[in-house]
Structure formats: C-alpha cells, structure tokens
Amino acid sequence: MDDIAPEYDAIVLGTGLTECILSGVLSVKGQKVLHIDKNDHYGGEAASVNIEALFKKYGNYTKGEEPWKKYGRVNDWNIDLVPKLLMSSGELTNILVSTDVTRYLEFRQVAGSYVQQGSGPKATVAKVPSDAGEALRSSLMGIFEKRRMKSFIEWVGTFNVDDSTSHKGLNINTTTMKDVYDKFGLEIGTRDFIGHAMALYTTDSYITEQGKAPETIERIKLYGNSVARYGKSPYIYPLYGLGELPQGFARLSAIYGGTYMLNTSIDEVQYDGAKAVGISATMHDRGGDSEPMKFTTKAKKILGDPSYFPGKVQVVGHVLKAICILNHPLAGTDNSDSAQLIIPQSQVGRKNDIYIAVVSSAHNVCPKGYYIAIVSTISETSANHHLELAPGFERLGRIEEKFMGPPIPLYEPLESGANDNIFISKSYDATSHFETTTDDVKEIYHRAEGHELVVEGLREGTNLVGGE
Amino acid sequence: MATKGPVGARGPAGSSRGGNSRFAQFKLVLLGESAVGKSSLVLRFVKDQFDDYRESTIGAAFLTQTISLDDQTTVKFEIWDTAGQERYKSLAPMYYRNANCAVVVYDITQASSLDKAKQWIKELQRQANENIIIALAGNKLDLVTDQPDKRAITTADAEAYARESGLLFFETSAKTSENVRELFTAIAKKLPLDQAGPRNPRSGGRGGVELRPENTSTQGAGNTCAC
C-alpha cells in the first residue's frame, strides 16, 4: 500500500456535497488534499441509498423479514436522504459547469413546480406561474388579480437594484416586501405563492423585514431564469440521485491529485496550542481480510462536516422528513414523473412551509411504476411530528412505504476556524434547493483561504498531465 | 486537450445509423492495482505515447478514442481512468455505473497483481452492468522479452483463468504497443453494436438537459438535449 504523505495542505473529513466541492476546488487550485470518510460510501448525510439500506437505516420491519425484496432489484433504487433539487440557473449549476463535473453526470428536468392553496378537502394544487403569460393562464388567481400579477412579474424583470428609475418610486433600501406587494395591490394568496413557491422563503419573516425587497426580487428572478433555461420547471435533477453529485466532485478532486480514503475513523485531531495541525486515523478494511491501517499526518488546515466535530457545533433547528414510496404520481400534477409541491405555511396554519419533492424511474432512482416522495418541514413542536407533516401526507394518496425517523438536528459551527484552523460546514437545511449549500461552500472557502472563491473559469489555466 | 466535446455533452451516445454506417459509443473503465500500467495502456491507445517515468495518474482521467471496425462501423470509447481512487479501495460507484466494458490490468512480473485483478473482476461482476464485457490484460510484456525469468505469471495460467471466467485476454506492452490496439479492437468487436444504447438506456429523450455556461445557452426554453 502506498505511503500516506507526511503533510497535506488540507485534510477534508466527510464526503458530503459541501466537502466534496471544497475538496475538488482546492485540488484544482493545486493544493494537496487528503479526503477521508468514516463511512464506507460517499455522500455522508447527502448520500443516495438503495432500498435495502433504507429499510435497515430506519429499521421499520420485523427482523428476519426482507421487505425490500418485493420492490425489485435492490440496486435499481437510489433514494436520497436529503430532499433537494438543483435550480437550473443556480450557483451549483454554475460550479458544475465551470469545473466540468458535468462530464460525469446527466441531468433531467423536474417536470413541474406546484403550490397548494387552501387546506383539507378544499385544498387545490396548481402550477406555479413563472412568467407573465403563465400568470394570465393560472388558476391560482381571479381575472383582475392575474393582471396585477402580470404587471408585478414584468416589473421584476426590469428591476435593477442600481437603477432607481426601475424602483417604482420606492426607497428600495429601506422598503419592505409588504410595501412592494401593496404597491401592486396583490392579494394575500398571491403573496403567499410569490414568497414561498417562487422566492422560496420557508417562513413569512421576509415580508416585514426592512430592505429585504432587493433580495426577494433577486430570488424571484432566479426562479424565472431557471424556468426559462429548460422550460418546464426551475429544477433539474441528476440521474441516479443526488448522491452522484458528491461523487462527481470527489472524482474531480482525485483527478487533480486528491487522495481518497473511505471507512477511515479519526482517532484524534492533533493540536499545537489552539491550532489543529494534524490527525491520527485508522483505515478499516471493508472485506475485513487485512489489518486496519493506522497512520498520522499533518495538515495546514482541516475541513469537515459537523459529525466529525460534535464539540464544536450547535443545534439551530430540527428538520422533519418522511421518505415515501408510491406507485402513482402526485394528484394534481398532470401525472408528472417528477415535481416539487410547496404547501405554504399560512395555508395550513403553520409557521414553516411543507415541501414535497417527487422523483421517479424517469431519473433512474427506482424501478418503473414507482415514485419516491419526500415530505419535509422544519419542526415546530416537540412531539407529534407525524401530525406536522400530515398536510403533506394528504397530498400523497396511497403510500406503499413510509420511512420517518426522529427530527433531524441542524448543526452550525460555533466558530469560524480562525482560532483552531478547523473549518466546519453547516448541515443541509430545509430549503428545497442547493443555494444555501453553495453559499456555505463559498463562506468556508473564504474563511479558510482568506479570499473569495471565483467560480467562473475555475479550471482555466490548470495543467493536467495527460490532458483531457 | 484532445477530443473534447461540448461541456457535459453525451453526444449522440448510443448507435446511430446514417445510410449504412454505424456509430456507437461505449463507456470503458480501467481497473487494476496501482502501477500496473492502466494509464499507460490508455495513453498508448489514445495518443500513441509512452512515458517511462509516468507518475501516478493525475489528470488523464477522461479520454475518448474511436476505432473503425470496418468501412461502415465506428466504435467510440469513452474511457474512464480511476484517477488513483482505486488506491485505498475508494472508487465511487459512479465509476462502474453503466460501464459497457472494462479492462482489468495486471503486471505479468508481479504475481500479486493478478490476485488483485481477480478481486476487481469479482467486484465488477457484482456491481456493474450484467452484460459488461471484461478484458484481462497482462501488461509489461516488454520486460520479459529480454529477460524471461522476470515473468511471474505464465501466459497459460492467466489464459486458463480468463477462459473459465469468460473474459477476453491479452498480454500487452504499453511501452512497445504490442497488442494494445488488438485488445481494444477485440472489445469493440464483442460489444453488442445493435443494442448500443446510450450509457444509460433510459435517459435521453424527453426532459434530458445539457448543462452549459449560461451565456452560451440559447434564450428561453427548448434547450433540450438531442440524445
């Protein structure tokens, strides 16, 4: 077995998407990276697993039985543990393109983006309009409201934060979104789907916050541009599941010299004073036919996900999530092979939205005839979590299997890493896309490297030994 | 940069027929112990080059090469090298996924490298496509031409193992190029050209998208992949 180098520029712990993007970027920039995972698979919390692994993870079956056997070939299933979709004009797409990781992956559109109005038996599901034309055809609004929505969307398209003539006389830096909505005379229901299904806020706090209007408008623009890019919905999704994303960036890192070790536990982080300077670790053999390999190595910095640093993170919230296997598409979505459905909080008397993400055999994540729907929200109570997700379950109809564990804690690092040289990522949050993940990537990069990560042209000027 | 397509393009992956000609694209993966010459074999095949002091693979991890089987038939290999990820058994499942064919390489002067090759073949048979075509390549044939005593694995032994396991078998030299082209041609001939689907048969068609920089994408909708 090859020797492990005595020192690395960076040791990265965990192979979630955040860590793999950072590992890839650092390797492309010429740093010597050692990338370790304690698990025997890539992806950490953001992995995709087969159906046998899912049953075993949640333990919801009688020992001795093998309920996964009735679902066809186990390896035809790639079930995401974190429900997210890519915005087609979002930053993750930009990073995928600028790093050429697109070579290893294939994407498909998510067929539709939907929003619920009302609740209980009176609930209706409708497509989220993305441009002025769709607004006029939408069943979400009455005839006069459609006109107001059309003029709002047209205004968003012309809005430029630096050009006060495009601000409709509003002082954009101090105004609230409520002022903006009032200006256009938009009804409460319309505000609801604009804020939650287009700007993708999970709560209503953006409405009254001063100076929040430019950000909200940018988010609506991102939504509109993302829809315009491929047509049907603002979202795209990688074939074989989200677990392919970290693998793609891990491959990028390896191509630029990154060393990968899975199934490797960290025995100790070594410090010099307050600063982390290295690790000692043990690589376990998967087959168990050779001895574990212990090693020690130094690093100029250590990056990692919260699970490697339990003493250096805090819990900032809890996500509720249920993974459901269906054998039919979602009602009200035109039999779409995939969809996102948002249930805005106010429609069902909550503070946080409920999200449903659906993918299917069209994305090579399950055998033909099946659909995987993940219902999620931010926890608001300390018990009865099943009830919190109930409005989501109502949308699903008949459910073949339901996998639901305890609330999932969301972690954030306590410190920036300036003192201890350890740069910790955040947990994958409850948002439906990866924009906050890429924000975290950029923030960690900035903390660790002291300058901004420039995504454009990342691989330009890098020399590869064999060329590509 | 050799043979670089549009970003993220899968091209007309699979077979297409224009008149009487056939064009088919396949994913080929390389496996084997470190330093048996996986990348050297590819470099010889793709660029007809050899480098005596080649370092462990950095970079050349995604190459393509076409072979014309006859006037009408062209096979394009999309070749994935391990990028060194085999070293600590850390290959990603993405690597095998949808591979149509694999070249498992050992070094004929290192007995242990054939054992390792056998392990990879087992793993491929377990993890990869059911119909994957596997070729076993005993590399570094040049080393035993002048010094036959350097040989650690006899041709007969390896050949017998390959026959039992249903593998193609060649002894090769990336250095002298002996049998390199023959190896890839034999794989091309064995591939099911008629059913050559895209790397994943269910993709393509409706809803597939090709990611490219935003400023080069066409305005508005309809930028769907042609595959």
PDB file of N, CA and C in Angstrom, chain A residues 204-276:
ATOM      1  N   ASP A 204     -42.657  33.562   6.745  1.00  0.00           N
ATOM      2  CA  ASP A 204     -43.152  34.855   6.271  1.00  0.00           C
ATOM      3  C   ASP A 204     -42.320  36.034   6.775  1.00  0.00           C
ATOM      4  N   SER A 205     -41.221  35.773   7.452  1.00  0.00           N
ATOM      5  CA  SER A 205     -40.490  36.876   8.085  1.00  0.00           C
ATOM      6  C   SER A 205     -39.883  37.831   7.052  1.00  0.00           C
ATOM      7  N   TYR A 206     -39.747  37.383   5.803  1.00  0.00           N
ATOM      8  CA  TYR A 206     -39.164  38.279   4.777  1.00  0.00           C
ATOM      9  C   TYR A 206     -40.084  39.457   4.458  1.00  0.00           C
ATOM     10  N   ILE A 207     -41.387  39.327   4.749  1.00  0.00           N
ATOM     11  CA  ILE A 207     -42.359  40.325   4.290  1.00  0.00           C
ATOM     12  C   ILE A 207     -42.165  41.665   4.986  1.00  0.00           C
ATOM     13  N   THR A 208     -41.866  41.597   6.275  1.00  0.00           N
ATOM     14  CA  THR A 208     -41.826  42.837   7.046  1.00  0.00           C
ATOM     15  C   THR A 208     -40.405  43.315   7.341  1.00  0.00           C
ATOM     16  N   GLU A 209     -39.411  42.569   6.910  1.00  0.00           N
ATOM     17  CA  GLU A 209     -38.036  42.972   7.197  1.00  0.00           C
ATOM     18  C   GLU A 209     -37.639  44.124   6.270  1.00  0.00           C
ATOM     19  N   GLN A 210     -37.126  45.193   6.866  1.00  0.00           N
ATOM     20  CA  GLN A 210     -36.742  46.347   6.049  1.00  0.00           C
ATOM     21  C   GLN A 210     -35.560  46.026   5.146  1.00  0.00           C
ATOM     22  N   GLY A 211     -35.614  46.525   3.913  1.00  0.00           N
ATOM     23  CA  GLY A 211     -34.504  46.339   2.985  1.00  0.00           C
ATOM     24  C   GLY A 211     -34.425  44.951   2.391  1.00  0.00           C
ATOM     25  N   LYS A 212     -35.447  44.141   2.598  1.00  0.00           N
ATOM     26  CA  LYS A 212     -35.422  42.755   2.125  1.00  0.00           C
ATOM     27  C   LYS A 212     -35.914  42.655   0.672  1.00  0.00           C
ATOM     28  N   ALA A 213     -36.446  43.761   0.142  1.00  0.00           N
ATOM     29  CA  ALA A 213     -37.053  43.695  -1.186  1.00  0.00           C
ATOM     30  C   ALA A 213     -36.064  43.296  -2.291  1.00  0.00           C
ATOM     31  N   PRO A 214     -34.866  43.903  -2.364  1.00  0.00           N
ATOM     32  CA  PRO A 214     -33.962  43.521  -3.458  1.00  0.00           C
ATOM     33  C   PRO A 214     -33.635  42.024  -3.452  1.00  0.00           C
ATOM     34  N   GLU A 215     -33.398  41.452  -2.263  1.00  0.00           N
ATOM     35  CA  GLU A 215     -33.090  40.017  -2.189  1.00  0.00           C
ATOM     36  C   GLU A 215     -34.273  39.193  -2.685  1.00  0.00           C
ATOM     37  N   THR A 216     -35.467  39.591  -2.241  1.00  0.00           N
ATOM     38  CA  THR A 216     -36.664  38.849  -2.659  1.00  0.00           C
ATOM     39  C   THR A 216     -36.811  38.891  -4.173  1.00  0.00           C
ATOM     40  N   ILE A 217     -36.598  40.072  -4.735  1.00  0.00           N
ATOM     41  CA  ILE A 217     -36.744  40.211  -6.187  1.00  0.00           C
ATOM     42  C   ILE A 217     -35.687  39.374  -6.915  1.00  0.00           C
ATOM     43  N   GLU A 218     -34.469  39.366  -6.378  1.00  0.00           N
ATOM     44  CA  GLU A 218     -33.430  38.517  -6.982  1.00  0.00           C
ATOM     45  C   GLU A 218     -33.847  37.050  -6.958  1.00  0.00           C
ATOM     46  N   ARG A 219     -34.463  36.633  -5.862  1.00  0.00           N
ATOM     47  CA  ARG A 219     -34.887  35.226  -5.756  1.00  0.00           C
ATOM     48  C   ARG A 219     -35.997  34.914  -6.749  1.00  0.00           C
ATOM     49  N   ILE A 220     -36.892  35.858  -6.939  1.00  0.00           N
ATOM     50  CA  ILE A 220     -37.954  35.629  -7.926  1.00  0.00           C
ATOM     51  C   ILE A 220     -37.346  35.556  -9.332  1.00  0.00           C
ATOM     52  N   LYS A 221     -36.337  36.408  -9.566  1.00  0.00           N
ATOM     53  CA  LYS A 221     -35.641  36.385 -10.860  1.00  0.00           C
ATOM     54  C   LYS A 221     -34.937  35.058 -11.091  1.00  0.00           C
ATOM     55  N   LEU A 222     -34.267  34.565 -10.045  1.00  0.00           N
ATOM     56  CA  LEU A 222     -33.572  33.275 -10.163  1.00  0.00           C
ATOM     57  C   LEU A 222     -34.572  32.188 -10.540  1.00  0.00           C
ATOM     58  N   TYR A 223     -35.736  32.253  -9.915  1.00  0.00           N
ATOM     59  CA  TYR A 223     -36.783  31.283 -10.222  1.00  0.00           C
ATOM     60  C   TYR A 223     -37.184  31.396 -11.697  1.00  0.00           C
ATOM     61  N   GLY A 224     -37.458  32.628 -12.128  1.00  0.00           N
ATOM     62  CA  GLY A 224     -37.899  32.848 -13.507  1.00  0.00           C
ATOM     63  C   GLY A 224     -36.825  32.447 -14.513  1.00  0.00           C
ATOM     64  N   ASN A 225     -35.576  32.846 -14.249  1.00  0.00           N
ATOM     65  CA  ASN A 225     -34.485  32.472 -15.166  1.00  0.00           C
ATOM     66  C   ASN A 225     -34.296  30.971 -15.211  1.00  0.00           C
ATOM     67  N   SER A 226     -34.447  30.322 -14.062  1.00  0.00           N
ATOM     68  CA  SER A 226     -34.266  28.874 -14.016  1.00  0.00           C
ATOM     69  C   SER A 226     -35.342  28.165 -14.828  1.00  0.00           C
ATOM     70  N   VAL A 227     -36.564  28.662 -14.754  1.00  0.00           N
ATOM     71  CA  VAL A 227     -37.622  28.060 -15.568  1.00  0.00           C
ATOM     72  C   VAL A 227     -37.320  28.298 -17.044  1.00  0.00           C
ATOM     73  N   ALA A 228     -36.885  29.530 -17.365  1.00  0.00           N
ATOM     74  CA  ALA A 228     -36.666  29.892 -18.765  1.00  0.00           C
ATOM     75  C   ALA A 228     -35.549  29.050 -19.386  1.00  0.00           C
ATOM     76  N   ARG A 229     -34.659  28.538 -18.559  1.00  0.00           N
ATOM     77  CA  ARG A 229     -33.498  27.861 -19.109  1.00  0.00           C
ATOM     78  C   ARG A 229     -33.865  26.565 -19.844  1.00  0.00           C
ATOM     79  N   TYR A 230     -34.736  25.758 -19.251  1.00  0.00           N
ATOM     80  CA  TYR A 230     -35.082  24.494 -19.917  1.00  0.00           C
ATOM     81  C   TYR A 230     -36.570  24.310 -20.147  1.00  0.00           C
ATOM     82  N   GLY A 231     -37.381  25.175 -19.545  1.00  0.00           N
ATOM     83  CA  GLY A 231     -38.784  25.144 -19.933  1.00  0.00           C
ATOM     84  C   GLY A 231     -39.817  24.787 -18.893  1.00  0.00           C
ATOM     85  N   LYS A 232     -39.758  23.615 -18.301  1.00  0.00           N
ATOM     86  CA  LYS A 232     -40.921  23.161 -17.542  1.00  0.00           C
ATOM     87  C   LYS A 232     -40.963  23.622 -16.099  1.00  0.00           C
ATOM     88  N   SER A 233     -39.832  23.550 -15.446  1.00  0.00           N
ATOM     89  CA  SER A 233     -39.790  23.918 -14.041  1.00  0.00           C
ATOM     90  C   SER A 233     -38.417  24.532 -13.796  1.00  0.00           C
ATOM     91  N   PRO A 234     -38.221  25.164 -12.655  1.00  0.00           N
ATOM     92  CA  PRO A 234     -36.895  25.761 -12.426  1.00  0.00           C
ATOM     93  C   PRO A 234     -35.854  24.722 -12.012  1.00  0.00           C
ATOM     94  N   TYR A 235     -36.279  23.458 -11.892  1.00  0.00           N
ATOM     95  CA  TYR A 235     -35.386  22.481 -11.271  1.00  0.00           C
ATOM     96  C   TYR A 235     -34.853  21.434 -12.244  1.00  0.00           C
ATOM     97  N   ILE A 236     -33.647  21.018 -11.988  1.00  0.00           N
ATOM     98  CA  ILE A 236     -33.090  19.843 -12.657  1.00  0.00           C
ATOM     99  C   ILE A 236     -32.609  18.865 -11.585  1.00  0.00           C
ATOM    100  N   TYR A 237     -32.370  17.642 -12.015  1.00  0.00           N
ATOM    101  CA  TYR A 237     -32.064  16.589 -11.043  1.00  0.00           C
ATOM    102  C   TYR A 237     -31.128  15.586 -11.726  1.00  0.00           C
ATOM    103  N   PRO A 238     -30.097  15.111 -11.022  1.00  0.00           N
ATOM    104  CA  PRO A 238     -29.151  14.192 -11.663  1.00  0.00           C
ATOM    105  C   PRO A 238     -29.685  12.761 -11.720  1.00  0.00           C
ATOM    106  N   LEU A 239     -29.507  12.121 -12.860  1.00  0.00           N
ATOM    107  CA  LEU A 239     -29.881  10.716 -12.962  1.00  0.00           C
ATOM    108  C   LEU A 239     -29.130   9.915 -11.905  1.00  0.00           C
ATOM    109  N   TYR A 240     -29.797   8.936 -11.336  1.00  0.00           N
ATOM    110  CA  TYR A 240     -29.266   8.072 -10.260  1.00  0.00           C
ATOM    111  C   TYR A 240     -29.204   8.761  -8.901  1.00  0.00           C
ATOM    112  N   GLY A 241     -29.783   9.955  -8.817  1.00  0.00           N
ATOM    113  CA  GLY A 241     -29.926  10.535  -7.492  1.00  0.00           C
ATOM    114  C   GLY A 241     -28.870  11.556  -7.120  1.00  0.00           C
ATOM    115  N   LEU A 242     -29.154  12.284  -6.050  1.00  0.00           N
ATOM    116  CA  LEU A 242     -28.283  13.375  -5.621  1.00  0.00           C
ATOM    117  C   LEU A 242     -26.930  12.873  -5.157  1.00  0.00           C
ATOM    118  N   GLY A 243     -26.854  11.611  -4.761  1.00  0.00           N
ATOM    119  CA  GLY A 243     -25.587  11.030  -4.307  1.00  0.00           C
ATOM    120  C   GLY A 243     -24.515  11.061  -5.381  1.00  0.00           C
ATOM    121  N   GLU A 244     -24.928  11.236  -6.636  1.00  0.00           N
ATOM    122  CA  GLU A 244     -23.942  11.330  -7.710  1.00  0.00           C
ATOM    123  C   GLU A 244     -23.150  12.638  -7.631  1.00  0.00           C
ATOM    124  N   LEU A 245     -23.759  13.674  -7.049  1.00  0.00           N
ATOM    125  CA  LEU A 245     -23.092  14.982  -7.032  1.00  0.00           C
ATOM    126  C   LEU A 245     -21.791  14.959  -6.234  1.00  0.00           C
ATOM    127  N   PRO A 246     -21.823  14.512  -4.963  1.00  0.00           N
ATOM    128  CA  PRO A 246     -20.544  14.455  -4.255  1.00  0.00           C
ATOM    129  C   PRO A 246     -19.531  13.529  -4.948  1.00  0.00           C
ATOM    130  N   GLN A 247     -20.006  12.428  -5.516  1.00  0.00           N
ATOM    131  CA  GLN A 247     -19.069  11.531  -6.209  1.00  0.00           C
ATOM    132  C   GLN A 247     -18.393  12.233  -7.386  1.00  0.00           C
ATOM    133  N   GLY A 248     -19.160  13.049  -8.089  1.00  0.00           N
ATOM    134  CA  GLY A 248     -18.596  13.772  -9.238  1.00  0.00           C
ATOM    135  C   GLY A 248     -17.491  14.728  -8.809  1.00  0.00           C
ATOM    136  N   PHE A 249     -17.728  15.448  -7.706  1.00  0.00           N
ATOM    137  CA  PHE A 249     -16.704  16.381  -7.235  1.00  0.00           C
ATOM    138  C   PHE A 249     -15.519  15.640  -6.604  1.00  0.00           C
ATOM    139  N   ALA A 250     -15.782  14.486  -6.010  1.00  0.00           N
ATOM    140  CA  ALA A 250     -14.685  13.674  -5.471  1.00  0.00           C
ATOM    141  C   ALA A 250     -13.782  13.225  -6.623  1.00  0.00           C
ATOM    142  N   ARG A 251     -14.413  12.860  -7.731  1.00  0.00           N
ATOM    143  CA  ARG A 251     -13.623  12.453  -8.888  1.00  0.00           C
ATOM    144  C   ARG A 251     -12.777  13.616  -9.399  1.00  0.00           C
ATOM    145  N   LEU A 252     -13.385  14.807  -9.432  1.00  0.00           N
ATOM    146  CA  LEU A 252     -12.626  15.992  -9.836  1.00  0.00           C
ATOM    147  C   LEU A 252     -11.404  16.163  -8.939  1.00  0.00           C
ATOM    148  N   SER A 253     -11.631  16.050  -7.636  1.00  0.00           N
ATOM    149  CA  SER A 253     -10.529  16.207  -6.686  1.00  0.00           C
ATOM    150  C   SER A 253      -9.446  15.159  -6.943  1.00  0.00           C
ATOM    151  N   ALA A 254      -9.866  13.922  -7.172  1.00  0.00           N
ATOM    152  CA  ALA A 254      -8.901  12.838  -7.401  1.00  0.00           C
ATOM    153  C   ALA A 254      -8.099  13.080  -8.681  1.00  0.00           C
ATOM    154  N   ILE A 255      -8.775  13.585  -9.704  1.00  0.00           N
ATOM    155  CA  ILE A 255      -8.097  13.846 -10.971  1.00  0.00           C
ATOM    156  C   ILE A 255      -6.979  14.862 -10.777  1.00  0.00           C
ATOM    157  N   TYR A 256      -7.193  15.791  -9.864  1.00  0.00           N
ATOM    158  CA  TYR A 256      -6.162  16.793  -9.576  1.00  0.00           C
ATOM    159  C   TYR A 256      -5.289  16.379  -8.393  1.00  0.00           C
ATOM    160  N   GLY A 257      -5.238  15.096  -8.104  1.00  0.00           N
ATOM    161  CA  GLY A 257      -4.267  14.608  -7.140  1.00  0.00           C
ATOM    162  C   GLY A 257      -4.793  14.356  -5.744  1.00  0.00           C
ATOM    163  N   GLY A 258      -6.063  14.616  -5.488  1.00  0.00           N
ATOM    164  CA  GLY A 258      -6.623  14.359  -4.161  1.00  0.00           C
ATOM    165  C   GLY A 258      -6.575  12.869  -3.825  1.00  0.00           C
ATOM    166  N   THR A 259      -6.259  12.556  -2.575  1.00  0.00           N
ATOM    167  CA  THR A 259      -6.214  11.160  -2.138  1.00  0.00           C
ATOM    168  C   THR A 259      -7.477  10.837  -1.352  1.00  0.00           C
ATOM    169  N   TYR A 260      -8.098   9.711  -1.674  1.00  0.00           N
ATOM    170  CA  TYR A 260      -9.371   9.337  -1.044  1.00  0.00           C
ATOM    171  C   TYR A 260      -9.247   8.104  -0.171  1.00  0.00           C
ATOM    172  N   MET A 261      -9.785   8.190   1.030  1.00  0.00           N
ATOM    173  CA  MET A 261      -9.836   7.052   1.945  1.00  0.00           C
ATOM    174  C   MET A 261     -11.225   6.998   2.569  1.00  0.00           C
ATOM    175  N   LEU A 262     -11.919   5.884   2.320  1.00  0.00           N
ATOM    176  CA  LEU A 262     -13.215   5.695   2.969  1.00  0.00           C
ATOM    177  C   LEU A 262     -13.023   4.757   4.157  1.00  0.00           C
ATOM    178  N   ASN A 263     -14.102   4.566   4.938  1.00  0.00           N
ATOM    179  CA  ASN A 263     -14.042   3.585   6.016  1.00  0.00           C
ATOM    180  C   ASN A 263     -12.876   3.864   6.962  1.00  0.00           C
ATOM    181  N   THR A 264     -12.632   5.132   7.192  1.00  0.00           N
ATOM    182  CA  THR A 264     -11.466   5.538   7.967  1.00  0.00           C
ATOM    183  C   THR A 264     -11.921   6.402   9.142  1.00  0.00           C
ATOM    184  N   SER A 265     -11.628   5.951  10.340  1.00  0.00           N
ATOM    185  CA  SER A 265     -12.081   6.702  11.505  1.00  0.00           C
ATOM    186  C   SER A 265     -10.977   7.635  12.005  1.00  0.00           C
ATOM    187  N   ILE A 266     -11.411   8.776  12.495  1.00  0.00           N
ATOM    188  CA  ILE A 266     -10.451   9.746  13.030  1.00  0.00           C
ATOM    189  C   ILE A 266     -10.278   9.426  14.515  1.00  0.00           C
ATOM    190  N   ASP A 267      -9.066   9.051  14.893  1.00  0.00           N
ATOM    191  CA  ASP A 267      -8.832   8.705  16.292  1.00  0.00           C
ATOM    192  C   ASP A 267      -8.591   9.953  17.129  1.00  0.00           C
ATOM    193  N   GLU A 268      -7.922  10.927  16.507  1.00  0.00           N
ATOM    194  CA  GLU A 268      -7.575  12.117  17.267  1.00  0.00           C
ATOM    195  C   GLU A 268      -7.208  13.251  16.307  1.00  0.00           C
ATOM    196  N   VAL A 269      -7.636  14.458  16.671  1.00  0.00           N
ATOM    197  CA  VAL A 269      -7.131  15.640  15.969  1.00  0.00           C
ATOM    198  C   VAL A 269      -5.997  16.175  16.823  1.00  0.00           C
ATOM    199  N   GLN A 270      -4.852  16.424  16.185  1.00  0.00           N
ATOM    200  CA  GLN A 270      -3.699  16.892  16.954  1.00  0.00           C
ATOM    201  C   GLN A 270      -3.596  18.411  16.911  1.00  0.00           C
ATOM    202  N   TYR A 271      -3.264  18.978  18.064  1.00  0.00           N
ATOM    203  CA  TYR A 271      -3.208  20.432  18.177  1.00  0.00           C
ATOM    204  C   TYR A 271      -1.808  20.877  18.538  1.00  0.00           C
ATOM    205  N   ASP A 272      -1.488  22.104  18.080  1.00  0.00           N
ATOM    206  CA  ASP A 272      -0.314  22.808  18.590  1.00  0.00           C
ATOM    207  C   ASP A 272      -0.874  24.073  19.208  1.00  0.00           C
ATOM    208  N   GLY A 273      -0.961  24.127  20.530  1.00  0.00           N
ATOM    209  CA  GLY A 273      -1.693  25.212  21.174  1.00  0.00           C
ATOM    210  C   GLY A 273      -3.158  25.091  20.808  1.00  0.00           C
ATOM    211  N   ALA A 274      -3.721  26.198  20.310  1.00  0.00           N
ATOM    212  CA  ALA A 274      -5.150  26.176  19.963  1.00  0.00           C
ATOM    213  C   ALA A 274      -5.379  25.632  18.560  1.00  0.00           C
ATOM    214  N   LYS A 275      -4.314  25.583  17.760  1.00  0.00           N
ATOM    215  CA  LYS A 275      -4.492  25.268  16.344  1.00  0.00           C
ATOM    216  C   LYS A 275      -4.369  23.777  16.041  1.00  0.00           C
ATOM    217  N   ALA A 276      -5.316  23.291  15.248  1.00  0.00           N
ATOM    218  CA  ALA A 276      -5.229  21.911  14.776  1.00  0.00           C
ATOM    219  C   ALA A 276      -4.102  21.818  13.748  1.00  0.00           C
TER     220      ALA A 276
END
